[in-house]
Coordinates of C-alpha atoms and ligand atoms in Angstrom, one line a residue:
M12 CA 4.4 -34.5 13.2
K13 CA 5.8 -32.5 9.7
V14 CA 5.1 -29.2 9.4
L15 CA 5.1 -27.0 5.9
A16 CA 6.1 -23.2 6.0
T17 CA 5.4 -21.0 3.4
D18 CA 5.5 -17.8 2.4
N19 CA 8.7 -16.4 3.9
L20 CA 7.2 -16.4 7.4
S21 CA 9.4 -14.9 9.9
E22 CA 12.1 -17.2 11.0
K23 CA 10.8 -16.0 14.9
G24 CA 7.7 -18.6 13.7
I25 CA 9.6 -21.4 12.2
E26 CA 12.1 -20.9 15.6
V27 CA 8.9 -21.6 17.5
L28 CA 8.0 -24.4 15.3
R29 CA 11.6 -26.5 15.3
N30 CA 11.9 -26.3 19.2
A31 CA 8.7 -28.2 19.3
K32 CA 8.9 -32.2 20.4
G33 CA 8.3 -34.0 17.8
M34 CA 7.9 -31.5 15.4
E35 CA 9.3 -31.7 11.3
V36 CA 9.7 -28.8 9.9
D37 CA 10.4 -27.9 6.0
V38 CA 10.3 -24.3 5.2
K39 CA 9.4 -23.8 1.1
N40 CA 9.1 -19.8 -0.5
K41 CA 7.3 -19.5 -3.2
L42 CA 6.4 -22.8 -4.2
S43 CA 4.2 -23.1 -7.3
P44 CA 0.7 -25.0 -7.2
E45 CA 1.8 -27.7 -8.5
E46 CA 4.5 -27.8 -6.4
L47 CA 2.1 -27.3 -3.6
L48 CA -0.3 -30.4 -5.1
A49 CA 2.7 -32.9 -4.7
C50 CA 4.3 -32.5 -1.9
I51 CA 0.9 -31.5 0.7
P52 CA 0.0 -35.0 1.1
D53 CA 2.9 -35.3 3.3
Y54 CA 2.2 -32.8 6.2
H55 CA 0.2 -32.4 9.2
A56 CA 0.5 -28.7 9.3
L57 CA 0.3 -26.1 6.6
V58 CA 1.3 -22.4 7.5
V59 CA 0.8 -19.8 5.0
R60 CA 0.6 -16.6 4.9
S61 CA -1.1 -14.8 2.1
A62 CA 0.4 -15.6 -1.3
T63 CA -0.2 -19.7 -1.4
K64 CA -3.4 -20.2 -2.3
V65 CA -4.7 -22.9 0.0
T66 CA -7.4 -25.0 -2.8
A67 CA -10.5 -26.9 -2.1
K68 CA -7.9 -29.3 -4.4
V69 CA -4.6 -28.9 -2.7
L70 CA -7.1 -30.1 0.4
E71 CA -8.3 -33.0 -1.1
V72 CA -5.0 -34.7 -1.5
A73 CA -3.5 -33.5 1.5
K74 CA -4.7 -36.4 3.2
K75 CA -2.8 -36.1 6.5
L76 CA -3.4 -32.8 6.8
K77 CA -5.2 -31.4 10.5
V78 CA -4.3 -27.7 10.5
V79 CA -3.8 -24.9 8.0
G80 CA -2.6 -21.6 10.0
R81 CA -2.9 -17.9 8.2
A82 CA 0.3 -15.4 9.1
G83 CA -2.3 -13.2 9.2
V84 CA -6.1 -11.9 9.4
G85 CA -8.0 -12.8 5.9
V86 CA -8.3 -16.0 4.7
D87 CA -9.1 -15.1 1.5
N88 CA -6.5 -17.6 -0.1
I89 CA -7.7 -20.4 1.9
D90 CA -11.2 -22.7 0.3
V91 CA -12.5 -22.7 4.6
E92 CA -15.6 -24.1 3.6
A93 CA -13.5 -27.5 2.1
A94 CA -11.3 -27.5 4.8
T95 CA -14.0 -27.8 7.2
A96 CA -15.8 -30.7 5.2
K97 CA -12.8 -32.5 5.1
G98 CA -12.2 -31.5 9.5
V99 CA -9.0 -29.5 8.5
V100 CA -8.9 -26.9 11.3
V101 CA -8.3 -23.4 9.2
M102 CA -7.2 -20.9 12.1
N103 CA -5.3 -17.2 12.2
T104 CA -3.4 -14.9 13.8
P105 CA -6.7 -11.7 14.5
G106 CA -4.5 -9.1 16.4
G107 CA -0.7 -9.6 15.9
N108 CA -1.4 -7.5 12.8
T109 CA -3.7 -4.7 14.1
I110 CA -1.1 -1.8 15.6
T111 CA 0.5 -2.0 12.2
A112 CA -2.8 -1.8 10.1
A113 CA -4.0 0.8 12.5
E114 CA -1.0 2.9 11.8
H115 CA -0.7 2.0 8.2
T116 CA -4.6 3.5 7.8
I117 CA -3.1 6.4 10.0
S118 CA -0.1 7.1 7.4
L119 CA -2.3 6.5 3.9
M120 CA -4.9 9.4 5.2
L121 CA -2.3 12.1 6.2
A122 CA -0.4 11.0 3.2
L123 CA -3.3 11.4 1.0
A124 CA -4.5 15.1 3.3
K125 CA -0.9 16.6 3.1
N126 CA -0.6 15.0 -0.7
V127 CA 3.3 13.5 0.4
P128 CA 3.9 11.2 -2.6
Q129 CA 2.9 13.7 -5.2
A130 CA 4.8 16.5 -3.8
T131 CA 7.6 13.7 -3.2
A132 CA 7.6 12.3 -7.2
S133 CA 6.7 16.3 -7.9
M134 CA 10.3 17.3 -6.4
R135 CA 12.3 13.8 -7.7
G136 CA 11.6 15.3 -11.2
G137 CA 13.4 18.5 -9.9
K138 CA 9.8 20.5 -9.3
W139 CA 8.5 23.5 -6.7
E140 CA 5.2 23.4 -6.7
K141 CA 3.9 24.7 -3.8
S142 CA 0.9 25.8 -4.5
K143 CA -0.2 22.9 -6.6
F144 CA -0.1 20.9 -3.9
L145 CA -2.4 23.3 -1.1
N146 CA -3.5 20.5 1.3
V147 CA -6.5 20.2 4.2
E148 CA -5.8 19.6 7.9
V149 CA -7.0 16.6 9.5
Y150 CA -8.3 18.7 12.3
D151 CA -12.0 19.1 12.9
K152 CA -13.0 16.7 10.1
V153 CA -15.4 14.1 9.9
L154 CA -13.7 10.4 10.1
G155 CA -16.6 7.4 8.5
I156 CA -14.9 4.4 9.9
V157 CA -16.9 1.0 8.3
G158 CA -15.9 -1.6 10.8
L159 CA -15.1 -0.9 14.3
G160 CA -13.4 -4.2 15.3
R161 CA -10.5 -5.1 16.2
I162 CA -8.6 -2.1 13.2
G163 CA -11.3 0.1 13.1
S164 CA -10.5 0.8 16.9
E165 CA -7.1 1.9 16.8
V166 CA -7.9 3.5 14.3
A167 CA -10.7 5.7 16.0
K168 CA -8.3 5.5 19.3
R169 CA -5.0 7.4 16.7
A170 CA -7.7 9.7 15.4
R171 CA -9.3 11.3 18.2
G172 CA -5.9 11.5 19.1
L173 CA -5.1 13.9 15.8
A174 CA -8.6 15.4 17.1
M175 CA -10.6 14.2 14.9
R176 CA -14.6 13.6 15.1
V177 CA -15.1 9.8 15.0
I178 CA -18.3 8.2 13.7
A179 CA -18.3 4.6 12.5
Y180 CA -21.1 1.8 11.0
D181 CA -20.8 -1.7 12.1
P182 CA -23.4 -3.2 12.9
Y183 CA -22.6 -5.4 15.6
I184 CA -21.1 -3.2 17.6
S185 CA -23.1 -2.0 20.5
A186 CA -23.0 1.7 20.9
D187 CA -22.0 1.2 24.0
A188 CA -18.2 0.2 23.1
A189 CA -18.3 2.9 20.1
A190 CA -19.0 6.1 22.8
S191 CA -16.1 4.9 24.8
L192 CA -13.6 5.2 22.4
G193 CA -15.2 8.3 21.5
V194 CA -17.0 7.6 18.4
E195 CA -20.6 8.1 17.1
L196 CA -22.3 5.1 15.8
V197 CA -23.7 6.3 12.8
D198 CA -25.9 3.4 9.5
L199 CA -24.3 3.7 6.5
P200 CA -26.3 6.4 4.3
E201 CA -25.5 9.0 7.8
L202 CA -21.6 7.6 7.5
F203 CA -21.7 8.5 3.4
L204 CA -23.1 12.1 4.6
R205 CA -21.4 13.2 6.8
S206 CA -18.0 12.0 6.6
D207 CA -15.1 13.8 5.5
F208 CA -12.5 10.9 5.1
I209 CA -13.6 7.3 4.6
T210 CA -12.2 4.1 5.7
I211 CA -12.4 0.9 6.0
H212 CA -11.5 -2.1 8.3
T213 CA -14.1 -5.0 7.8
P214 CA -13.7 -7.9 6.1
L215 CA -14.6 -9.3 2.3
T216 CA -17.9 -11.2 2.3
P217 CA -21.0 -11.0 0.8
E218 CA -22.6 -8.0 2.4
T219 CA -19.5 -6.3 2.4
R220 CA -18.3 -6.6 -1.5
N221 CA -18.4 -3.2 -3.4
L222 CA -19.6 -1.9 -0.2
I223 CA -18.1 1.7 -1.5
D224 CA -20.0 1.5 -5.6
K225 CA -20.8 3.9 -8.0
K226 CA -24.4 5.0 -5.8
A227 CA -22.7 4.6 -2.0
I228 CA -20.2 7.5 -4.0
A229 CA -22.3 9.4 -5.1
S230 CA -24.0 9.7 -1.9
M231 CA -21.0 11.5 -0.3
K232 CA -19.7 14.9 0.2
D233 CA -18.3 16.0 -2.4
G234 CA -14.3 16.3 -1.9
V235 CA -14.7 13.0 -0.2
R236 CA -11.6 10.8 0.9
I237 CA -11.2 7.4 0.9
I238 CA -8.6 4.7 2.4
N239 CA -9.3 1.7 2.3
C240 CA -6.6 -1.3 4.2
A241 CA -8.9 -3.7 4.2
R242 CA -9.8 -6.2 1.5
G243 CA -9.4 -5.5 -2.3
G244 CA -13.1 -6.0 -3.5
I245 CA -15.1 -3.7 -1.0
V246 CA -14.0 -0.7 -2.9
D247 CA -15.4 -0.9 -5.9
E248 CA -12.3 0.6 -8.4
A249 CA -13.9 1.2 -11.8
A250 CA -16.7 3.5 -9.6
L251 CA -13.5 5.3 -7.7
Y252 CA -11.4 5.6 -11.2
E253 CA -14.6 7.6 -12.3
A254 CA -15.1 9.5 -9.1
L255 CA -11.5 10.7 -8.8
K256 CA -10.9 11.4 -12.4
S257 CA -14.3 13.3 -11.6
R258 CA -13.0 15.3 -8.1
K259 CA -16.2 13.7 -6.9
V260 CA -13.7 11.6 -4.8
G261 CA -10.9 14.3 -4.0
G262 CA -8.3 11.7 -3.2
A263 CA -8.3 8.0 -2.9
A264 CA -5.6 5.7 -1.3
L265 CA -5.4 1.8 -1.7
D266 CA -3.5 -0.4 0.3
V267 CA -5.6 -3.8 -0.8
F268 CA -6.4 -4.5 -4.2
E269 CA -9.5 -6.2 -6.4
R270 CA -6.5 -8.4 -8.0
E271 CA -3.5 -8.8 -6.0
P272 CA -0.5 -8.1 -7.1
L273 CA -2.1 -5.2 -8.7
T274 CA 0.4 -4.7 -12.2
E275 CA -1.8 -2.6 -14.0
S276 CA -4.2 -0.1 -13.5
P277 CA -5.7 3.6 -15.0
L278 CA -5.9 4.0 -11.2
V279 CA -2.1 4.3 -11.2
D280 CA -2.5 7.5 -13.0
L281 CA -4.6 9.7 -11.1
D282 CA -2.6 12.6 -9.1
N283 CA -5.6 11.5 -6.9
F284 CA -4.4 8.6 -5.7
I285 CA -1.6 6.6 -3.6
C286 CA -1.3 3.1 -2.9
T287 CA 1.0 1.1 -0.8
P288 CA 1.2 -2.9 -2.1
H289 CA -0.8 -4.4 0.6
L290 CA 1.8 -2.6 2.9
G291 CA -0.7 -2.9 6.0
A292 CA 0.6 -6.1 8.3
A293 CA 4.0 -5.2 6.7
T294 CA 6.1 -4.2 9.5
E295 CA 8.8 -6.9 11.0
E296 CA 7.3 -6.6 14.7
A297 CA 3.6 -7.5 13.0
Q298 CA 5.4 -10.2 11.1
E299 CA 7.4 -11.9 13.9
N300 CA 3.9 -11.1 15.8
V301 CA 2.3 -13.4 13.5
A302 CA 4.7 -15.9 12.8
I303 CA 5.4 -16.7 16.8
A304 CA 1.1 -16.7 17.3
I305 CA 0.5 -19.6 14.3
A306 CA 3.7 -21.5 15.1
Q307 CA 2.4 -21.4 18.7
Q308 CA -1.3 -22.4 18.1
I309 CA -0.3 -25.4 15.9
V310 CA 2.1 -26.5 18.0
D311 CA -0.4 -26.9 20.7
Y312 CA -3.2 -27.6 18.3
L313 CA -1.0 -31.2 17.2
T314 CA 0.4 -32.1 20.7
Q315 CA -2.6 -31.5 23.4
G316 CA -5.7 -30.2 21.0
V317 CA -6.1 -27.1 22.0
I318 CA -8.0 -24.7 19.7
R319 CA -7.1 -21.0 19.7
N320 CA -8.4 -18.8 16.6
A321 CA -9.9 -21.5 15.0
V322 CA -11.9 -19.5 12.0
N323 CA -14.5 -23.2 12.0
A324 CA -14.3 -24.5 14.8
P325 CA -15.0 -23.6 18.6
S326 CA -12.2 -22.2 21.0
L327 CA -10.1 -24.3 23.3
E328 CA -8.1 -22.5 25.8
P329 CA -5.6 -24.8 27.7
E330 CA -7.6 -23.8 31.0
L331 CA -11.2 -24.4 29.2
L332 CA -9.6 -27.4 28.1
K333 CA -7.8 -28.4 31.3
K334 CA -11.8 -28.5 32.6
L335 CA -13.6 -30.1 29.3
K336 CA -11.4 -33.1 28.8
P337 CA -13.0 -35.7 31.0
Y338 CA -16.9 -34.4 29.8
L339 CA -15.2 -34.0 26.0
T340 CA -14.8 -37.8 26.6
L341 CA -18.2 -38.6 28.0
A342 CA -20.1 -36.6 26.0
E343 CA -18.6 -38.2 22.6
K344 CA -19.4 -41.4 24.4
L345 CA -22.9 -40.3 25.5
G346 CA -23.5 -39.4 21.5
R347 CA -21.4 -42.3 20.3
F348 CA -24.4 -44.6 22.9
E349 CA -27.4 -43.1 22.3
S350 CA -26.6 -42.8 18.5
Q351 CA -26.5 -46.5 18.3
L352 CA -29.3 -46.9 20.5
S353 CA -31.9 -44.9 18.2
E354 CA -33.5 -46.4 15.6
G355 CA -34.8 -44.8 12.3
R356 CA -33.6 -41.6 10.6
M357 CA -32.2 -39.2 12.4
E358 CA -33.9 -35.3 12.6
E359 CA -33.1 -34.0 16.1
I360 CA -30.1 -34.4 18.5
R361 CA -30.7 -32.4 21.8
I362 CA -28.3 -31.7 24.3
G363 CA -29.0 -30.8 27.2
Y364 CA -25.9 -29.4 30.2
R365 CA -27.5 -29.3 33.8
G366 CA -25.5 -27.8 37.1
E367 CA -22.3 -27.3 37.2
I368 CA -21.3 -27.6 34.1
A369 CA -23.7 -25.5 32.6
G370 CA -22.0 -22.5 33.4
F371 CA -18.8 -23.3 31.4
D372 CA -18.4 -22.7 27.4
C373 CA -20.8 -26.0 26.1
A374 CA -19.4 -25.0 22.6
P375 CA -16.8 -27.4 22.0
L376 CA -19.3 -30.3 24.1
T377 CA -21.8 -30.3 21.7
V378 CA -19.3 -30.5 18.8
A379 CA -18.0 -33.8 21.1
V380 CA -21.7 -35.0 21.4
V381 CA -22.4 -34.3 17.3
K382 CA -19.0 -36.3 16.6
G383 CA -20.2 -39.8 18.9
V384 CA -23.4 -39.7 17.6
L385 CA -22.1 -39.3 13.5
D386 CA -18.8 -41.8 14.6
P387 CA -20.8 -45.3 14.2
I388 CA -22.8 -43.7 10.7
L389 CA -20.4 -42.0 8.8
V390 CA -18.4 -45.5 8.6
G391 CA -15.4 -44.5 6.7
E392 CA -14.8 -40.7 7.1
E393 CA -13.5 -38.7 9.6
V394 CA -15.9 -36.7 12.2
N395 CA -13.9 -34.6 14.4
A396 CA -14.2 -30.9 16.1
V397 CA -14.3 -29.4 12.9
N398 CA -16.8 -31.2 10.4
A399 CA -19.2 -32.7 13.0
L400 CA -21.6 -30.0 13.2
P401 CA -21.3 -29.7 9.3
W402 CA -21.7 -32.8 8.8
A403 CA -25.3 -32.6 10.4
K404 CA -26.0 -29.4 8.7
A405 CA -25.7 -31.6 5.7
R406 CA -27.9 -34.1 6.6
G407 CA -30.6 -31.7 7.9
I408 CA -30.4 -33.0 11.7
R409 CA -31.3 -30.7 13.9
V410 CA -28.8 -29.2 16.9
V411 CA -30.7 -27.9 19.6
E412 CA -28.7 -27.3 23.1
S413 CA -30.1 -26.7 26.1
K414 CA -28.3 -25.2 29.6
S415 CA -29.4 -24.9 33.6
T416 CA -27.7 -24.0 35.8
V417 CA -29.8 -25.7 39.4
E418 CA -28.6 -28.5 40.3
E419 CA -30.7 -32.3 40.7
D420 CA -29.3 -35.6 41.2
F421 CA -25.9 -35.0 40.2
A422 CA -23.4 -31.7 40.4
S423 CA -23.0 -32.1 36.1
L424 CA -25.3 -34.2 33.9
I425 CA -25.3 -33.8 30.5
T426 CA -28.5 -35.6 28.4
V427 CA -28.6 -36.9 24.6
G428 CA -31.6 -37.3 23.3
I429 CA -32.2 -37.8 20.2
K430 CA -35.3 -37.6 17.6
T431 CA -35.7 -40.0 14.5
D432 CA -38.5 -40.9 11.9
K433 CA -39.6 -43.9 13.9
G434 CA -39.3 -41.8 17.9
R435 CA -37.3 -40.2 20.5
S436 CA -34.7 -41.6 22.9
E437 CA -33.1 -40.1 25.7
V438 CA -29.7 -40.5 27.9
A439 CA -27.9 -38.5 30.1
G440 CA -24.5 -38.8 31.7
T441 CA -22.0 -37.6 34.8
L442 CA -18.8 -38.0 35.9
F443 CA -18.3 -40.1 39.0
S444 CA -14.8 -39.1 41.4
R445 CA -15.0 -35.7 38.1
Q446 CA -13.2 -37.7 35.7
D447 CA -15.4 -41.3 35.9
P448 CA -18.0 -41.7 32.6
R449 CA -21.2 -42.9 33.6
V450 CA -24.7 -43.4 31.9
V451 CA -27.4 -42.3 34.7
W452 CA -30.3 -42.6 32.5
I453 CA -30.8 -44.7 29.2
D454 CA -35.2 -43.3 28.5
E455 CA -37.0 -43.3 32.4
F456 CA -34.1 -45.8 33.8
H457 CA -32.0 -44.8 36.2
L458 CA -28.9 -47.2 36.6
E459 CA -25.2 -46.3 36.7
A460 CA -23.2 -47.6 33.7
I461 CA -19.9 -47.5 32.6
P462 CA -19.8 -46.5 29.2
E463 CA -16.7 -48.2 27.7
G464 CA -15.8 -50.7 25.2
Y465 CA -18.6 -53.5 23.8
L466 CA -22.1 -53.2 25.7
L467 CA -24.7 -55.7 25.1
V468 CA -28.1 -53.3 26.1
F469 CA -31.4 -54.9 26.3
S470 CA -34.4 -54.5 27.9
N471 CA -37.0 -56.9 29.2
L472 CA -40.5 -57.6 31.4
D473 CA -38.7 -58.2 34.7
V474 CA -39.9 -61.6 35.5
P475 CA -37.3 -63.9 37.6
G476 CA -34.8 -66.0 34.7
V477 CA -33.8 -62.9 31.9
I478 CA -30.8 -62.8 33.4
G479 CA -29.5 -65.6 33.7
R480 CA -30.3 -67.1 30.6
I481 CA -28.5 -64.2 28.4
G482 CA -25.8 -65.4 30.8
T483 CA -26.0 -68.5 30.1
L484 CA -25.7 -67.7 26.2
L485 CA -23.2 -65.1 26.0
G486 CA -20.7 -67.8 28.5
Q487 CA -22.1 -70.7 25.7
N488 CA -20.1 -68.6 22.9
Q489 CA -17.3 -67.4 24.8
V490 CA -18.5 -64.1 25.8
N491 CA -17.0 -62.8 28.7
I492 CA -19.2 -60.5 31.3
A493 CA -17.3 -57.9 32.6
G494 CA -19.9 -55.7 34.9
M495 CA -24.2 -55.0 34.5
Q496 CA -26.2 -52.4 35.8
L497 CA -29.9 -53.2 35.8
G498 CA -32.5 -50.1 35.9
R499 CA -36.2 -50.7 36.5
E500 CA -38.8 -49.0 36.5
R501 CA -40.7 -51.3 39.4
P502 CA -40.7 -54.8 40.4
G503 CA -42.7 -56.7 38.0
G504 CA -42.5 -53.9 35.0
R505 CA -40.0 -53.3 32.3
A506 CA -36.0 -52.9 33.6
V507 CA -33.2 -52.1 30.8
S508 CA -30.3 -53.6 31.3
V509 CA -26.3 -52.6 30.3
V510 CA -23.8 -55.6 29.9
N511 CA -20.1 -54.8 29.3
V512 CA -18.9 -57.6 27.1
D513 CA -15.2 -58.4 27.4
S514 CA -15.6 -59.0 23.1
P515 CA -18.1 -58.2 20.5
I516 CA -21.0 -60.1 20.6
P517 CA -21.7 -62.2 17.4
P518 CA -24.7 -61.2 15.1
E519 CA -26.1 -64.5 15.4
V520 CA -25.9 -64.5 19.4
M521 CA -27.1 -61.3 19.1
E522 CA -30.4 -63.2 17.3
E523 CA -30.6 -65.5 19.7
V524 CA -30.9 -62.7 22.6
R525 CA -33.6 -60.5 20.8
R526 CA -35.5 -63.9 20.8
L527 CA -35.1 -65.1 24.2
P528 CA -38.6 -65.1 26.3
N529 CA -39.3 -61.3 27.7
I530 CA -37.0 -59.1 25.8
V531 CA -38.3 -55.8 24.5
Y532 CA -34.9 -54.8 23.0
A533 CA -31.3 -55.8 22.4
K534 CA -28.6 -54.1 21.0
L535 CA -24.7 -54.2 20.8
V536 CA -23.3 -50.7 21.8
K537 CA -19.6 -49.9 21.1
V538 CA -18.2 -46.5 23.0
Ligands
LIG620 P1 -12.7 -7.8 12.9 O1 -12.6 -8.9 12.9 O2 -12.0 -7.3 14.5 O3 -13.3 -6.8 12.6 C1 -14.2 -6.4 11.4 C2 -15.8 -5.1 11.8 O4 -16.1 -5.8 10.7 C3 -15.9 -6.6 12.8 O5 -16.2 -5.3 14.1 C4 -17.4 -6.6 12.3 O6 -18.8 -6.4 13.0 C5 -17.6 -6.2 11.0 N1 -18.3 -6.0 9.9 C6 -18.3 -7.0 9.0 N2 -19.2 -6.8 8.3 C7 -19.9 -5.3 8.3 C8 -20.4 -4.4 7.6 N3 -21.7 -4.8 6.4 N4 -20.4 -3.6 7.4 C9 -19.8 -2.9 8.6 N5 -19.1 -3.4 9.8 C10 -18.8 -5.2 9.3 O7 -11.0 -7.3 11.8 P2 -9.8 -6.3 12.0 O8 -8.6 -8.0 12.3 O9 -9.9 -5.7 12.4 O10 -9.7 -6.8 10.3 C11 -9.8 -6.3 9.5 C12 -10.0 -5.9 7.9 O11 -8.6 -5.6 7.6 C13 -10.1 -7.4 7.6 O12 -10.5 -7.4 6.3 C14 -8.6 -7.9 7.5 O13 -8.2 -9.2 6.3 C15 -7.9 -6.5 6.7 N6 -7.0 -6.1 7.3 C16 -5.6 -6.1 6.2 C17 -4.8 -5.5 6.9 C18 -3.6 -5.3 6.0 O14 -2.5 -5.9 5.6 N7 -3.7 -4.1 4.7 C19 -3.9 -6.2 7.8 C20 -4.4 -7.0 8.6 C21 -5.9 -6.7 8.2
LIG621 C1 -4.3 -9.9 6.4 O1 -4.9 -10.1 6.7 O2 -3.5 -10.1 7.9 C2 -3.7 -9.0 5.8 O3 -3.8 -8.5 4.7 C3 -2.3 -9.2 6.1 C4 -1.0 -10.6 5.2 O4 -1.6 -10.5 4.0 O5 -0.6 -10.7 5.7

């Protein structure tokens, strides 16, 4: 496996990659877009920080690429949608730079309150302007945190240590979780109205773009101080400039900008504005943390299929992977099996988990079923854990999952049903001895078929001679039967059989099977 590391990834991360068996690592810092396009087709993995832009064009030519690792949190420099469509996992390292970013936020808040950068600049100019830099305490002031996630929470803890009153707005956090941090959860208008300091810690999304705009600023306290160490674009820089000039906003500190690197901006000329060049994760500790984490995640994915911190696929941690592995095989086989049995234009895939298996996180199994269903249909396309669900969605196929921990005939059972414009069908499977996949029902017929290799699946009227005739026909055509399972509703009723064969049955022989007397349907399935 060839890995390309860019953007001055910490040496500690490179070491992890180099020490992994079967991994060949190239370090190419400062690649131009053209150089990246030229070299990327050779690589199975790409590790970036924030400088390298992983565009749709890069992903298009990167035919071997399986994973893009971001040593950091924000994946704005990666076209995640294009990666997903190509089946490329995008992973980041949440948490690795949380402390550094929270400390940076607190530093900027205090520097802003105490005019530290301005006073330093003044003294550097040989001045002693004591009264000009009269400043404020943060003690007992209200800090409004927008986005109470990892960094927001750490900022809250530190602000509580400074005896600030902390309020927060985060629609995805419960009031109890906020209360445990000593934070009062409020809505956004209230946060704007009450805060002396406002700090942003959300991702940049369509919802948060320009969250701090002219209208929002107008609703804030006069003299409010604003800090943004999250992402450029959340604060409207033009509106901020006007508000700083008019002193509606008393001061602002930005670490992130609408355009980076920031080369010129009227903001930097204002005496109540301070800034840092995206330094929120720029400590040795954070860079080592994220480099080691992403390197290990990439090694685990390429060597064992472990998915950790993917932004476009369900997680599959080593422990869960160990437990689910045989079920993943079963789930994919059931999907492939049912896909080839169903007739008509697919509308819905219905997946049921019953018994013990329903107690686990079944998201990876659902993905495996959908992959299995789509694989025989999307010939020539690589369907995997990343793009299976988006492929289904793009084709208007609903995926419905249900769970019941009640055990019935089997300790664990997975059912896969497909609804098409021509009707519905369903199969179910389980593991024998916790590892051997078995199909245990096909529609209303119970059996114990081994889903392996080529299978002749046929339904017939349960009358003497049918199976003998099929055996003879296959024998005449040099198709060896490896095993057979039969399920019937009642003697003389309908039956379904699954015949394991050692080689594919030629289409003309399948036609002959279908023409035999008392055959309802016959399909050749490959799992
Ligand atoms: P996180 O996912 O742990 O937290 C983000 C929080 O924002 C979540 O709790 C989420 O519920 C909340 N949120 C989402 N949409 C929201 C909305 N519309 N309004 C209010 N809250 C909303 O992420 P994190 O690790 O805490 O990172 C936060 C931000 O900081 C990200 O943008 C990340 O890229 C950035 N970051 C910057 C630096 C830097 O160098 N300046 C370093 C690390 C992280
Ligand atoms: C992040 O998203 O992790 C930060 O912005 C830091 C970085 O860009 O490396």
